[in-house]
């Protein structure tokens, strides 16, 4: 099937189309400018923070943005500041940067350990919690811990700034509730308070480098006698989006996390699971192990809150 | 060649651990691998691949792609001139389809353009009209009559009627009376085992740069384990003389058998010929998984009978392999190796190969043996457990030894299995205490090792340094070992010898770097070439001194008069002889060409401890010991490296690695994210014990070591798992969902 | 097709290049700047063979855009040795035969160097977890770990 010479001298119409589809890159210095670029784009624009999901998807041909808006040059995006006893973490703060911050590590070790489980050391040098959240994978590691911590995302958009609880950001795999022109500028972790502790565990078949097969984030508060007065239990990779399992939390509240309470917590988690069977795990496996992880995470959170193990 | 090469001696250099010659380049980023070559005017080549597991190509319209500015060539499989025949035509079709796509990812067209971007855009402009056909991707689906047919006319000879036409080959090995043997057994265990297809997992994707001129001659750089093989395959496919194609092997970033054939190289040549420009092609990681050569998957039945004091009275295995959409011969080494570790009077190993709509398999470190020996070693372990016998004692009782008629035919000479088993038994690992949820597993392993075509040339340069020219890509440090052997023979420092891997125009044919053959064969040839050079240097010295050639000896790098003339003349160093070589007859070069034989089998024994989390099935490898017979460890660091590397690949195979196909016949895990090879944090140190039972076929006793290491881990880990969770496992990988299910099903 | 002009510093040298918006830093290093020490093993951040440092942080260069190098300090394998003087990690890898094919070695060296700058006395476990993103298929990691621990010891002693 030899190609006739004449075909090599054709006009360049294909080239024009291809050139129009070429990607552009912008690195604005203000949130308004970034928001404007995103809002005015008529094709598909994507926010670039760490790029550890976006560039992978681009290479695989899964997304073909015509504009990347790099938010790392916007003032404040890399800041970690104390606020109202809690911590405001800029959307472009990387895993390794957060891991270096003693304040956040001390208050929210569960959130930090969850975030630090994403990828490799190299990925940690770039990935961000906001990016992990907005990628909206059911298995994103930082999300269950943030949900358990009751974290709040601050969003910049064409109509100004608004806050939104982290659990309301992902709506389905790959989709968020953000509107056109909106992007997250920071994540707020509330004041931990004394006698609070959190933990995150995930199941992967190796020791590193895997997507979570299932995961659990638990945050709880104890009173002086070691009784749990508040709890949030969140599960990952067992439903299209992260689950906040109230029944599991209620099973812990009012108890000192004895075996019966933990069993009830696990059972509530199992009942709430709605996973799929895929190349990483079966429905049965994810359900069983999510319950196991929730119990184990609860115990670690209890320890961190100053209770008995 | 008689097996009488070996001579025991004391070594000065052999057995030490000098630094490798390519080392500094590799720690500084200077070394050039397959994708590190660039030529002026170079084009980028890319392949369009079928998204269907099985489809007839009704038509391909390349006109829009060819018209795109920057595109310099577009080709399909029908552009090959038609020189390829038989197996080579199969390989060609695997590289680039002619009329039918036979697996998900099968290349159907190729483009060369002035940039990767343009090439990619051109691919998207190619219109292919597929007629989708039914597919099969597993042995179970491919086996029965009535199964969708992968290819017409491939049914093997004398295949039993119960199997479909996807069965391309059969083999049988063994001897003795099985029925009589089983009748004598006190306990017979029969089990079926499954392993999945795995990939060699080399970190460097296949890459090449082809440069064909209007005169019909071509140069190619590629990462390969065998550039002569690449040359010969490509020349046949391109209708060229072998001597018209010169292939240079780059440094290679891993092969393990997967780079012993061609995938993109013929296509790059085809594109380069059409474009009259150099064409570079580099596979993406996804392409490597989908369209290079993974290993065969297996379904194996093993039946072994044993007396209550541990003697195996009969052993029978039926191995069924699938290796993709074209026939392959892996059932031969698979069936031959299955019982190779045992001295048996009644044994049979049969093999059947099936076609599936998957990429054509390529070798993966001891091809066929890990799968078959896994099954055998698991049953031996279960028999020992049931009879209350120590696993090593059982193996010692039945171990192959000198004089054993092997299950595959030849009678063994001196071999190292019994010393290995004894060393394993005496090793502290074997008796270290175990904790809760922990289990210990043991396995023997074996590989034949090969010789093959070898050509080496050793030049004594004027200043007394030495250039050793060989033709085998260095995948594990072999250049250092060659330099060591040459230096040992010549009696000069290691640093004085430079070993290079030359291109295909510089030497006669060299068999691929595989079969654990290089240290053996190329080493043998190097030693003989050095001896030839020594003979010539002695002749020159004799001439200089005016004495008889027979009256000169070579000692420690010097020619010395001997016999009646001893002491009459000052010894002449290699450097001195070299300096005046032009006056004594011309340049001094020793060379050796051989079809090397006498490779010497290599046995191994592995012990491993694992711990299993009973609530999740998560498995941690706690401790791992590899014992192997190397014959003679030329460079012990590199022998250890082969043992450790093979063991870790086996660990990955046992615990997490597998090809996952969907109902649609598409590969679901074509990347390192979901094709899970071991990472650094998954593993403990891998302890090594090297034994040296010399191979009579090599002057220094060398046995190949590269492949045996991957054979025992599958059963070692499986046996450990079976002990840890008290459930006999018979399917790999033993990933956590499978392990947890086994634990829960047991109740 | 308009490219982006980038000014950056690579291994201490001021460097300028043109690249397209979607080109990775890895593509730029290899194909535009002839720094082929960083390797592409997967292009998806799973293998670490492309590891470089950007402003002192260990990253996969396949997951960084060339455009993002603007104003940054990039360190690659080519900048690890000081002329003829190898870094202790490089020397120890050679001494302990901690490479077979060597294709993962540049990434391992950059990663290990980054670790030892942060943590001069890591445990074996800490090294293994730090290097989990650097796949090696040849060595089984054993000799690599030995080499890194020995390099750390030498650097502490020196």
mmCIF file with all atom_site columns, C-alpha atoms in Angstrom, chain A residues 138 143-144 147-148 167 215-217 232-246 268-275:
data_model
loop_
_atom_site.group_PDB
_atom_site.id
_atom_site.type_symbol
_atom_site.label_atom_id
_atom_site.label_alt_id
_atom_site.label_comp_id
_atom_site.label_asym_id
_atom_site.label_entity_id
_atom_site.label_seq_id
_atom_site.pdbx_PDB_ins_code
_atom_site.Cartn_x
_atom_site.Cartn_y
_atom_site.Cartn_z
_atom_site.occupancy
_atom_site.B_iso_or_equiv
_atom_site.pdbx_formal_charge
_atom_site.auth_seq_id
_atom_site.auth_comp_id
_atom_site.auth_asym_id
_atom_site.auth_atom_id
_atom_site.pdbx_PDB_model_num
ATOM 1  C CA . UNK A 1 138 ? -12.985 7.935  44.795 1.00 0.00 ? 138 UNK A CA 1
ATOM 2  C CA . UNK A 1 143 ? -9.892  13.349 51.129 1.00 0.00 ? 143 UNK A CA 1
ATOM 3  C CA . UNK A 1 144 ? -11.209 10.992 53.844 1.00 0.00 ? 144 UNK A CA 1
ATOM 4  C CA . UNK A 1 147 ? -13.532 15.101 55.590 1.00 0.00 ? 147 UNK A CA 1
ATOM 5  C CA . UNK A 1 148 ? -12.995 13.532 58.993 1.00 0.00 ? 148 UNK A CA 1
ATOM 6  C CA . UNK A 1 167 ? -16.949 16.752 51.485 1.00 0.00 ? 167 UNK A CA 1
ATOM 7  C CA . UNK A 1 215 ? -9.295  3.680  53.266 1.00 0.00 ? 215 UNK A CA 1
ATOM 8  C CA . UNK A 1 216 ? -10.584 5.184  56.474 1.00 0.00 ? 216 UNK A CA 1
ATOM 9  C CA . UNK A 1 217 ? -10.077 8.542  58.175 1.00 0.00 ? 217 UNK A CA 1
ATOM 10 C CA . UNK A 1 232 ? -16.229 11.752 62.323 1.00 0.00 ? 232 UNK A CA 1
ATOM 11 C CA . UNK A 1 233 ? -15.578 8.562  60.364 1.00 0.00 ? 233 UNK A CA 1
ATOM 12 C CA . UNK A 1 234 ? -14.898 8.830  56.661 1.00 0.00 ? 234 UNK A CA 1
ATOM 13 C CA . UNK A 1 235 ? -14.290 6.052  54.126 1.00 0.00 ? 235 UNK A CA 1
ATOM 14 C CA . UNK A 1 236 ? -12.500 6.248  50.794 1.00 0.00 ? 236 UNK A CA 1
ATOM 15 C CA . UNK A 1 237 ? -12.506 4.078  47.669 1.00 0.00 ? 237 UNK A CA 1
ATOM 16 C CA . UNK A 1 238 ? -15.690 2.276  48.685 1.00 0.00 ? 238 UNK A CA 1
ATOM 17 C CA . UNK A 1 239 ? -18.155 4.515  46.859 1.00 0.00 ? 239 UNK A CA 1
ATOM 18 C CA . UNK A 1 240 ? -18.151 6.995  43.965 1.00 0.00 ? 240 UNK A CA 1
ATOM 19 C CA . UNK A 1 241 ? -17.191 9.727  46.417 1.00 0.00 ? 241 UNK A CA 1
ATOM 20 C CA . UNK A 1 242 ? -15.822 9.710  49.936 1.00 0.00 ? 242 UNK A CA 1
ATOM 21 C CA . UNK A 1 243 ? -18.378 8.653  52.532 1.00 0.00 ? 243 UNK A CA 1
ATOM 22 C CA . UNK A 1 244 ? -18.974 10.322 55.863 1.00 0.00 ? 244 UNK A CA 1
ATOM 23 C CA . UNK A 1 245 ? -20.494 7.523  57.930 1.00 0.00 ? 245 UNK A CA 1
ATOM 24 C CA . UNK A 1 246 ? -22.556 9.041  60.723 1.00 0.00 ? 246 UNK A CA 1
ATOM 25 C CA . UNK A 1 268 ? -21.661 0.491  60.321 1.00 0.00 ? 268 UNK A CA 1
ATOM 26 C CA . UNK A 1 269 ? -18.811 1.114  57.928 1.00 0.00 ? 269 UNK A CA 1
ATOM 27 C CA . UNK A 1 270 ? -19.368 -2.188 56.179 1.00 0.00 ? 270 UNK A CA 1
ATOM 28 C CA . UNK A 1 271 ? -23.040 -1.402 55.812 1.00 0.00 ? 271 UNK A CA 1
ATOM 29 C CA . UNK A 1 272 ? -22.300 1.993  54.299 1.00 0.00 ? 272 UNK A CA 1
ATOM 30 C CA . UNK A 1 273 ? -19.824 0.707  51.726 1.00 0.00 ? 273 UNK A CA 1
ATOM 31 C CA . UNK A 1 274 ? -20.888 0.740  48.110 1.00 0.00 ? 274 UNK A CA 1
ATOM 32 C CA . UNK A 1 275 ? -17.720 -0.267 46.283 1.00 0.00 ? 275 UNK A CA 1
#
